[in-house]
mmCIF file of C-alpha atoms in Angstrom:
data_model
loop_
_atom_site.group_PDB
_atom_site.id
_atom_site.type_symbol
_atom_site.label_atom_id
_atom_site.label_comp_id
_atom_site.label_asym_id
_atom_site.label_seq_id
_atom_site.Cartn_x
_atom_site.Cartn_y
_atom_site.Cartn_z
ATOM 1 C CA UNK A 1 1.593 4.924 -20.405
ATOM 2 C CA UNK A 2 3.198 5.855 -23.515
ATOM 3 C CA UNK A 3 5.919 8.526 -21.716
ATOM 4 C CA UNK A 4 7.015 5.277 -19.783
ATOM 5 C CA UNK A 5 7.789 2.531 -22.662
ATOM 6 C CA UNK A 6 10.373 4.517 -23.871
ATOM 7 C CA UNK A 7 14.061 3.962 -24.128
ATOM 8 C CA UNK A 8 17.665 3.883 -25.825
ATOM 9 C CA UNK A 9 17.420 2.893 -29.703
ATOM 10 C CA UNK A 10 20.582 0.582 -31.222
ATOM 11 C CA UNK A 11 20.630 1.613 -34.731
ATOM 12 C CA UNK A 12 17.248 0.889 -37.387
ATOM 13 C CA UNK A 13 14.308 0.949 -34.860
ATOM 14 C CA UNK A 14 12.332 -1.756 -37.056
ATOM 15 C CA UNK A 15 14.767 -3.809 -35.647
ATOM 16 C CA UNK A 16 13.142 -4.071 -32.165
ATOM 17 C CA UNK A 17 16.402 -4.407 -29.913
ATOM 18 C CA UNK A 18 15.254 -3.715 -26.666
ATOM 19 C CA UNK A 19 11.672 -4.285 -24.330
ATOM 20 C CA UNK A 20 10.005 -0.875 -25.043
ATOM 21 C CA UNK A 21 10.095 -1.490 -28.348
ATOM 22 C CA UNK A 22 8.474 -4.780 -27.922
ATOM 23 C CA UNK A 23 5.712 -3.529 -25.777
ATOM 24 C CA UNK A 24 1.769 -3.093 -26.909
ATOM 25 C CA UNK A 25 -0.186 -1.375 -24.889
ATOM 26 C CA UNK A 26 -3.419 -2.863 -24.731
ATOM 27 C CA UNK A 27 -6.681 -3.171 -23.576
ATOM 28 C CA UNK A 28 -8.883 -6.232 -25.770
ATOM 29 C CA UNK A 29 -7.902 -9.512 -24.266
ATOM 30 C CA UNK A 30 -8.946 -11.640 -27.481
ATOM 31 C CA UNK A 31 -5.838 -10.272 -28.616
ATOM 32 C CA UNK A 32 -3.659 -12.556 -27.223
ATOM 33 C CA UNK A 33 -1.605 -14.960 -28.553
ATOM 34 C CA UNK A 34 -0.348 -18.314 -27.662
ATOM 35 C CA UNK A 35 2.800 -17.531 -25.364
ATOM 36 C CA UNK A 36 2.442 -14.034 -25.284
ATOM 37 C CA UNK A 37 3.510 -12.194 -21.641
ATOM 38 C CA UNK A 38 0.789 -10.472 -20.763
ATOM 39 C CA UNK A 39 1.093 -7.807 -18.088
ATOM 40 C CA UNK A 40 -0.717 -6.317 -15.633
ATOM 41 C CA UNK A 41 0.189 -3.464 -12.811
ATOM 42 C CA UNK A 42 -1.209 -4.365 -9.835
ATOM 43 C CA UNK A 43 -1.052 -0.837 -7.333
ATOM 44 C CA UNK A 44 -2.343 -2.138 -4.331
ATOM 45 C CA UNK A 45 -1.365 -2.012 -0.697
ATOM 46 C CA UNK A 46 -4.113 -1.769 0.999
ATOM 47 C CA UNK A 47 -2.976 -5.797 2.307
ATOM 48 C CA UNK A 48 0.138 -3.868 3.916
ATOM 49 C CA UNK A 49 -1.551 -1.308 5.550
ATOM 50 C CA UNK A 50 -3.724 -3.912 7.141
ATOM 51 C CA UNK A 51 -0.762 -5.952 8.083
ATOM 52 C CA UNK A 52 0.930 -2.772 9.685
ATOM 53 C CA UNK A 53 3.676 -2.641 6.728
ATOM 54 C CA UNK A 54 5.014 0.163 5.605
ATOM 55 C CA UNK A 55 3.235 1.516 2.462
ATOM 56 C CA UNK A 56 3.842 2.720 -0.559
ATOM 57 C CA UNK A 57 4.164 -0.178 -2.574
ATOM 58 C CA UNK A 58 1.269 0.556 -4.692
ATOM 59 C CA UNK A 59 3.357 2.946 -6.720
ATOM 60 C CA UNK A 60 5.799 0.531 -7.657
ATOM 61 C CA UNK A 61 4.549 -1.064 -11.419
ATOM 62 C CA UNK A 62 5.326 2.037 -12.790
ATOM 63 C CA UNK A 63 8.584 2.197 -11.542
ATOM 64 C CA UNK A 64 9.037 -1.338 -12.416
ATOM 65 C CA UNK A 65 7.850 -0.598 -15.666
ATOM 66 C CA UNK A 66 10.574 2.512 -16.318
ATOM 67 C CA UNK A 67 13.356 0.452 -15.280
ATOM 68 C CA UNK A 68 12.948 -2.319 -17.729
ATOM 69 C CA UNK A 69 12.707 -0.930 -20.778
ATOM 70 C CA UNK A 70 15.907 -0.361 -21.986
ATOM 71 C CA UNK A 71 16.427 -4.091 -21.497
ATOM 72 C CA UNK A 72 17.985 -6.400 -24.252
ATOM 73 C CA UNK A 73 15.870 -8.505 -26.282
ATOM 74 C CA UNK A 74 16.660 -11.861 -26.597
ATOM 75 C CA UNK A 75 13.546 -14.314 -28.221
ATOM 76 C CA UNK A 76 12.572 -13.121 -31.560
ATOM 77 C CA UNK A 77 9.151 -14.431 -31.368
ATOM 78 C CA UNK A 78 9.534 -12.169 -27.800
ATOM 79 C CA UNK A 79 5.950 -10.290 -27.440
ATOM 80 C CA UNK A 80 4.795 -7.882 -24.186
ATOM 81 C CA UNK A 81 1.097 -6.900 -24.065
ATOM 82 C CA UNK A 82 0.467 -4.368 -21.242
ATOM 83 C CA UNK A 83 -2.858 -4.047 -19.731
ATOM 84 C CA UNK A 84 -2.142 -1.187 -17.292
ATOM 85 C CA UNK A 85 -2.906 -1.172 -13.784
ATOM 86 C CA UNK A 86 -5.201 -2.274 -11.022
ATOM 87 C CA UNK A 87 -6.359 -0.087 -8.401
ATOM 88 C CA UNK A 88 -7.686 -0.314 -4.595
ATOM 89 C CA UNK A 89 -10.686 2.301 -4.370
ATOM 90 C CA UNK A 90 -11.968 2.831 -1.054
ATOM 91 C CA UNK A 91 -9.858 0.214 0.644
ATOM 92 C CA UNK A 92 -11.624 -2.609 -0.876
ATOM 93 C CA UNK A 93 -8.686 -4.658 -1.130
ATOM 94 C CA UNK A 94 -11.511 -7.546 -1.716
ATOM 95 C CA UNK A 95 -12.382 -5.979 -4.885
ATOM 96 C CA UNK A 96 -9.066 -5.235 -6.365
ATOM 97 C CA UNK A 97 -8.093 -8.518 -6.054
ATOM 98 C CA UNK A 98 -11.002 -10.083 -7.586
ATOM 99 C CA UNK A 99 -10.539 -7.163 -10.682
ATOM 100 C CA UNK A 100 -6.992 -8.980 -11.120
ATOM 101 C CA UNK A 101 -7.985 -12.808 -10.749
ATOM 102 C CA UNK A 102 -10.598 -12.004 -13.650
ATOM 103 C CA UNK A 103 -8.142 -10.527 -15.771
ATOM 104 C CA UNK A 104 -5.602 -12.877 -14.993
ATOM 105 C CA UNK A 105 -7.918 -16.031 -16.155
ATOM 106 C CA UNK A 106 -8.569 -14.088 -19.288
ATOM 107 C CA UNK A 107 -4.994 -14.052 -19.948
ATOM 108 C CA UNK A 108 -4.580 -17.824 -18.970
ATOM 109 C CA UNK A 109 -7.809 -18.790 -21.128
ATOM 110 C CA UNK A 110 -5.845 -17.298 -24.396
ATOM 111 C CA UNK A 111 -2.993 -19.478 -23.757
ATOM 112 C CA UNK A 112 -0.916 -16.047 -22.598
ATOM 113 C CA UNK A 113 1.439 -16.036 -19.859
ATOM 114 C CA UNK A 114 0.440 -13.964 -16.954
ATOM 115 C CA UNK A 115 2.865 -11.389 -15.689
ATOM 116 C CA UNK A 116 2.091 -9.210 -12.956
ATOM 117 C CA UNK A 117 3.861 -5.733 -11.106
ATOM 118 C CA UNK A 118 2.652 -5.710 -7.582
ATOM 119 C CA UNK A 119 2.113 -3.954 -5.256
ATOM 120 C CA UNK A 120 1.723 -5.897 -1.490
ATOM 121 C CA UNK A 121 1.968 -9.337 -1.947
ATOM 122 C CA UNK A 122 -1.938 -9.742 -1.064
ATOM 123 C CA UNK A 123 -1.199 -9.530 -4.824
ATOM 124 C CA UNK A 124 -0.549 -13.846 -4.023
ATOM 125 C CA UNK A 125 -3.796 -14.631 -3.430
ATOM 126 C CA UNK A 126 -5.225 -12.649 -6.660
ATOM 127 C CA UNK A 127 -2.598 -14.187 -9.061
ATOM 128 C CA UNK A 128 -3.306 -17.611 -7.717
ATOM 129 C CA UNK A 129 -7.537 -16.860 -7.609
ATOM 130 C CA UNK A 130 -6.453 -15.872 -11.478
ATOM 131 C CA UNK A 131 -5.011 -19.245 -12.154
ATOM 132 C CA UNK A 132 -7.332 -21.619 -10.663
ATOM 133 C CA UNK A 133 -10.326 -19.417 -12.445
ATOM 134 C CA UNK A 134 -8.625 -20.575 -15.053
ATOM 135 C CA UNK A 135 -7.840 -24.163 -14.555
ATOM 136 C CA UNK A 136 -10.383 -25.029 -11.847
ATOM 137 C CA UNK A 137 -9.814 -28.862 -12.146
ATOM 138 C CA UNK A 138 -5.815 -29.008 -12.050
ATOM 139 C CA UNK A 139 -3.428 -29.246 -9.795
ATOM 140 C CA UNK A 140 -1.728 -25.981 -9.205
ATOM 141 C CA UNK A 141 1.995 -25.872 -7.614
ATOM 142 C CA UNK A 142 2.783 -22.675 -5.868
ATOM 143 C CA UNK A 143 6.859 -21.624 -5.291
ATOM 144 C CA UNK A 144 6.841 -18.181 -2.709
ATOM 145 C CA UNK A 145 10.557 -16.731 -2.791
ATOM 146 C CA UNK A 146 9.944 -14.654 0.564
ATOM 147 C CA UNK A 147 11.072 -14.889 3.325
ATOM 148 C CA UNK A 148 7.858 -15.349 5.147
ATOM 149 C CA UNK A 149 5.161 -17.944 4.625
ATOM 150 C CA UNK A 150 2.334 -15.324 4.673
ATOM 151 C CA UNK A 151 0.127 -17.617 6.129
ATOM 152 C CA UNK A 152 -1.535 -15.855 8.926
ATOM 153 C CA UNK A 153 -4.931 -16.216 9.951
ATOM 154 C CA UNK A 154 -7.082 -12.819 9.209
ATOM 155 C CA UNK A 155 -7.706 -10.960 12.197
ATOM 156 C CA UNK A 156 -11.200 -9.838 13.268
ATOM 157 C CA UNK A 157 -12.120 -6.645 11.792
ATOM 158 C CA UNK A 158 -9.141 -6.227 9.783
ATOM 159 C CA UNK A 159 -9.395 -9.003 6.804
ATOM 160 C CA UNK A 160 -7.431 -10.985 4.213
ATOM 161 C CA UNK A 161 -4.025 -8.755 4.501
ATOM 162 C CA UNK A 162 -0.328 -9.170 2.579
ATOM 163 C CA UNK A 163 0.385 -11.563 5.493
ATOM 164 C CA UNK A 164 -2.552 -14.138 4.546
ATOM 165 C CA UNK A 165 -2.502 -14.766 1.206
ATOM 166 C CA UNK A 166 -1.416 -18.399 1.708
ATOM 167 C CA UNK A 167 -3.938 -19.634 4.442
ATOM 168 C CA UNK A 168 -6.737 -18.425 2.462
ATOM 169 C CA UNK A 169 -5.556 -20.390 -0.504
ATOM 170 C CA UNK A 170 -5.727 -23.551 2.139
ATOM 171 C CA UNK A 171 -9.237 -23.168 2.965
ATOM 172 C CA UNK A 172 -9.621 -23.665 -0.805
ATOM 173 C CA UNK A 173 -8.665 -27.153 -1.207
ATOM 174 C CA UNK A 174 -5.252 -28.846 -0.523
ATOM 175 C CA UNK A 175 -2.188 -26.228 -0.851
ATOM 176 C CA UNK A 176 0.812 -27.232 -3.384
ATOM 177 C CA UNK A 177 3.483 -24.957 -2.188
ATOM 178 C CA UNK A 178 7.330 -24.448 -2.063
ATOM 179 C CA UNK A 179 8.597 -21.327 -0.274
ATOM 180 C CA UNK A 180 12.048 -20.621 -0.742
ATOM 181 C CA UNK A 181 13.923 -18.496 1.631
ATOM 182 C CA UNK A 182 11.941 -18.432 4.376
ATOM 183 C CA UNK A 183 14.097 -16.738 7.712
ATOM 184 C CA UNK A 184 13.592 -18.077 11.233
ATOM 185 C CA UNK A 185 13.641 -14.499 12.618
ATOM 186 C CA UNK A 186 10.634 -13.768 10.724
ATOM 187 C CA UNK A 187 8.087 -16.226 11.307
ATOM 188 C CA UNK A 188 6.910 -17.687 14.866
ATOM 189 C CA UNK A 189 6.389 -20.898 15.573
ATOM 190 C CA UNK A 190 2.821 -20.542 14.883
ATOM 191 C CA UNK A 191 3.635 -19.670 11.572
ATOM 192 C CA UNK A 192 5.771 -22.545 10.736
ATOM 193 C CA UNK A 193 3.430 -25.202 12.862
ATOM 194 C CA UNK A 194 0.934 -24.026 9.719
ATOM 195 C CA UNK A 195 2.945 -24.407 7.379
ATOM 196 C CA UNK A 196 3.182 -28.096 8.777
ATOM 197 C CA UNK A 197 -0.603 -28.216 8.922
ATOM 198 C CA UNK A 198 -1.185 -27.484 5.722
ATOM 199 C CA UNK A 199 1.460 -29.420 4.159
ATOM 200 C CA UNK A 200 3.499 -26.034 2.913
ATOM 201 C CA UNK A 201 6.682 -27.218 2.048
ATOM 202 C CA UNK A 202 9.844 -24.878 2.493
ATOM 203 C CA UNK A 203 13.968 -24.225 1.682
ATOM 204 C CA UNK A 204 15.325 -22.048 4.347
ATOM 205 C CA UNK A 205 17.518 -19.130 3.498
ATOM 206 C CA UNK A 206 20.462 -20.874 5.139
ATOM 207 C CA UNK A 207 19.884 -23.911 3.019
ATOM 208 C CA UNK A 208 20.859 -21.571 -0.089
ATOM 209 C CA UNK A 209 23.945 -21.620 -1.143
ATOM 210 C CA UNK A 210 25.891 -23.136 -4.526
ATOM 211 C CA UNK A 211 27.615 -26.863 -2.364
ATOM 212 C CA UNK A 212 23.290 -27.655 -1.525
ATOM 213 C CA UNK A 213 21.877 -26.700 -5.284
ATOM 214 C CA UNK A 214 21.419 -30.375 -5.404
ATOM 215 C CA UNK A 215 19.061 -31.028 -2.594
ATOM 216 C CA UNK A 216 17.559 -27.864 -3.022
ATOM 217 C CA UNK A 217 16.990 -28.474 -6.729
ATOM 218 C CA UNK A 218 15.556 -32.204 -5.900
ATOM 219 C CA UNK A 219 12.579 -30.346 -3.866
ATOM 220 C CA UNK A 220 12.115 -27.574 -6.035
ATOM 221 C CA UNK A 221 11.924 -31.046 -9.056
ATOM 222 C CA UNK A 222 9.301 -32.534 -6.327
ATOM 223 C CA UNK A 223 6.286 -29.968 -6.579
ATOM 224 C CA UNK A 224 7.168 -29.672 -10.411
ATOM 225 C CA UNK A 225 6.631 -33.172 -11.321
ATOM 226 C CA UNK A 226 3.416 -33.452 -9.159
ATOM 227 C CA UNK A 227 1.425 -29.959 -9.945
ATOM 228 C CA UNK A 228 -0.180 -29.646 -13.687
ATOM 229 C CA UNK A 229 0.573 -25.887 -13.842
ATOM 230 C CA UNK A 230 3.174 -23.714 -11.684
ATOM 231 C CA UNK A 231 2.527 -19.772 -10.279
ATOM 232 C CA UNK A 232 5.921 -18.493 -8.990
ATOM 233 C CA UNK A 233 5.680 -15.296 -6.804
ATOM 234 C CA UNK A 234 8.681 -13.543 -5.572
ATOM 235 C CA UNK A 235 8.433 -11.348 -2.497
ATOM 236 C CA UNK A 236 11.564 -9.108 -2.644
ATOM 237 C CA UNK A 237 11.783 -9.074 1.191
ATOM 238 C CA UNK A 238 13.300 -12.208 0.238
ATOM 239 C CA UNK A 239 16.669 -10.240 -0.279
ATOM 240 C CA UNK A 240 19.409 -8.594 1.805
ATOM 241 C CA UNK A 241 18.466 -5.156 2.351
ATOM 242 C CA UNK A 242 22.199 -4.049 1.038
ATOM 243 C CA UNK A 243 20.170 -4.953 -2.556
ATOM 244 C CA UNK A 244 16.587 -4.620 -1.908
ATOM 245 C CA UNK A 245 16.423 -1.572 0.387
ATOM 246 C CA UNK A 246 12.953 -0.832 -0.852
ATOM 247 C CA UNK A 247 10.132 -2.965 0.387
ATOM 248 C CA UNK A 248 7.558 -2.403 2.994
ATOM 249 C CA UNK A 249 9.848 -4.965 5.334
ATOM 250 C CA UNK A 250 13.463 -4.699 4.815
ATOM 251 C CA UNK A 251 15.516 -8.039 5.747
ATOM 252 C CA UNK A 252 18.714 -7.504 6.556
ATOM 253 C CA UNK A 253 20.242 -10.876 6.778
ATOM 254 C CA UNK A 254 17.993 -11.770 3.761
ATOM 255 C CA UNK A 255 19.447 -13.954 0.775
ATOM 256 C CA UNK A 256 22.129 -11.981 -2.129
ATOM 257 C CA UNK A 257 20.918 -12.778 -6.019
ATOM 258 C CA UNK A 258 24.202 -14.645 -6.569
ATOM 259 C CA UNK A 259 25.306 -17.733 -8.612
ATOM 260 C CA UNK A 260 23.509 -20.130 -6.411
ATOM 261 C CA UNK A 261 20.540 -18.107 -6.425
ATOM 262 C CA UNK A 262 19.938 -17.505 -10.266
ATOM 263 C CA UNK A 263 20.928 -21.177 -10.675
ATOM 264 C CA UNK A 264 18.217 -22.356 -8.662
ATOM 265 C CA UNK A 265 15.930 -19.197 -10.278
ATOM 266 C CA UNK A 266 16.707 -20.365 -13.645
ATOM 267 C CA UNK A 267 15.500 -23.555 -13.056
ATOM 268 C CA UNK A 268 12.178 -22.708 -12.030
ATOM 269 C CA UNK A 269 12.042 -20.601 -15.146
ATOM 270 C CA UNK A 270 12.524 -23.320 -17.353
ATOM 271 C CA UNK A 271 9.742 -25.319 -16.226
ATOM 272 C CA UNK A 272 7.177 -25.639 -19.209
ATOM 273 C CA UNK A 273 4.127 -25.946 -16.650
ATOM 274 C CA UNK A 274 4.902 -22.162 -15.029
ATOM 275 C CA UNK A 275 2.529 -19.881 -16.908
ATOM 276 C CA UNK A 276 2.348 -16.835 -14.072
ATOM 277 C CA UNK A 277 5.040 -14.505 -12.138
ATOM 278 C CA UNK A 278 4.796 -11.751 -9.911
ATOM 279 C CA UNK A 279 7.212 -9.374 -8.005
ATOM 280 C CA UNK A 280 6.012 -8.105 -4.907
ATOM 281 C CA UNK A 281 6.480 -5.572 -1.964
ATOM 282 C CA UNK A 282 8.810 -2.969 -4.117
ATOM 283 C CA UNK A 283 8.161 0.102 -2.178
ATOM 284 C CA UNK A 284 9.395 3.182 -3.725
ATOM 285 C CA UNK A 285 9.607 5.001 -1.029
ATOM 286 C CA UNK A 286 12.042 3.876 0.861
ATOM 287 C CA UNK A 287 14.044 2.381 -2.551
ATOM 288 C CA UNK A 288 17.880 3.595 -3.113
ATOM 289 C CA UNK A 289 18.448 4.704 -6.695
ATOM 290 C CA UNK A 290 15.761 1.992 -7.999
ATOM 291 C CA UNK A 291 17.663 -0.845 -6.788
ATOM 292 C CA UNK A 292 14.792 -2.917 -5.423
ATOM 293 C CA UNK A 293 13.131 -1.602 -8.661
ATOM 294 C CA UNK A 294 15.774 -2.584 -10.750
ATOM 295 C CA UNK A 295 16.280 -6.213 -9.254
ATOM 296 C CA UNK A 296 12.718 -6.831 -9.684
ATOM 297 C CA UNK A 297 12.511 -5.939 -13.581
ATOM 298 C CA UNK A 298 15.571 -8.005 -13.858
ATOM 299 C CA UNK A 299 14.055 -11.276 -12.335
ATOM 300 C CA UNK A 300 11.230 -10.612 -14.601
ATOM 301 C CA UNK A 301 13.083 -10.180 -17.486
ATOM 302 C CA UNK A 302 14.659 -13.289 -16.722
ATOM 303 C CA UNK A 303 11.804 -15.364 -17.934
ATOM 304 C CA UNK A 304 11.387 -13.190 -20.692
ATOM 305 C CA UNK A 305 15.003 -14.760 -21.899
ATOM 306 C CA UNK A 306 14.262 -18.283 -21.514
#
């Protein structure tokens, strides 16, 4: 990957301005520090073929990858390890996913902070798998920025998909989980009548805007103070498709990352009990000039300031 961490140099290059220069490709986990992001591409969508999506996000780490580097660096302790990518062979979407969760509670074992480029957002249930692997005997809180729950039921002869990632993790054990900008025109009534079920919490997209950051930052405080350790997945259907053009389902009254937004985003971020984040559903493909891309290396690199 070395013709992809590459970028703009500001002056003495020792002086490690920006991400590329930051980055360590790598492939011994007992490398890792305390605190280090560790990432991993994960370029799968096998999930969204099964849930009749539109594919092509499994070439999207890369792209993710090419349109962060030339971004600022902020910590000085900041560190990136890179552990390349993840594959699907032979549509064993079972398999990949299991490849990842292993990694993933490597990372999480070394005290690392698991970062992850999907891919379909079957990447949910991996990156969670990852976590509790990891930390079998605590309580793990779960926020999904989507705008679906992703809690259908697998279908006979088709599987765990993109679309199920959440009702597996319920037959596990009792679900901890905050999903913010969930849309009405994209999930039936059977879908929310589940999340009631299971006890999956939720902010509607209408509920987000800067005059509610109060109530909406009193729930989001809710699952942080009761969970031991926080995984935060962001689906970037989640966004008007005026930003996020590229994903395998475009919403076009989906939410805008404005003030109230990165206010509430930020917040999240700050958290000392999240220790995992993914970006989902970029689909190159159908992408405008990397703008899905683009949005999704800069919610990333969000955390990367805190």
């Amino acid at each position: 990957m070395n013709n992809i961490w590459q970028g703009r140099l500001d002056g003495e290059e020792l002086l490690f301005h920006r991400i590329f220069q930051r980055v360590k490709e790598e492939t011994n986990y007992d490398l890792i520090s305390t605190k280090d992001f560790v990432l991993h591409g994960f370029a799968v969508d096998e999930g969204v073929r099964r849930n009749k999506g539109r594919q092509g996000a499994k070439d999207a780490p890369d792209i993710i990858r090419k349109n962060m580097v030339n971004f600022p660096v902020i910590r000085p302790d900041f560190t990136l390890l890179d552990f390349g990518n993840i594959t699907c062979n032979d549509e064993n979407l079972e398999d990949a996913q299991y490849n990842l969760a292993k990694n993933v509670s490597k990372v999480l074992l070394k005290n690392g902070r698991s970062v992850v480029f999907g891919g379909g957002h079957e990447v949910t249930y991996a990156h969670y798998l990852g976590v509790k692997t990891a930390f079998p005997e605590q309580k793990i809180g779960i926020i999904n920025i989507d705008a679906h729950f992703d809690n259908r039921e697998p279908e006979n002869g088709v599987g765990p998909s993109s679309g199920t990632g959440f009702w597996q993790i319920a037959q596990e054990g009792p679900i901890h989980s905050l999903h913010i900008g969930i849309q009405r025109n994209s999930n039936t009534l059977k879908l929310f009548d589940t999340a009631h079920q299971y006890g999956m919490k939720y902010i509607l997209a209408d509920e987000i805007f800067f005059e509610n950051l109060p109530s909406v930052y009193q729930r989001i405080n809710d699952l942080l103070e009761n969970v031991d350790y926080v995984y935060l997945t962001i689906c970037m259907d989640v966004f008007n498709a005026s930003i996020a053009p590229g994903v395998s389902a475009s919403a076009y009254n989906g939410i805008f990352s404005d003030a109230a937004f990165m206010h509430l985003y930020r917040h999240i971020l700050k958290s000392e009990k999240l220790l995992a984040l993914d970006v989902a559903e970029v689909n190159p493909l159908y992408d405008v000039q990397d703008r899905t891309a683009r949005l999704a290396a800069t919610l990333i690199n969000e955390w990367f300031m805190i």
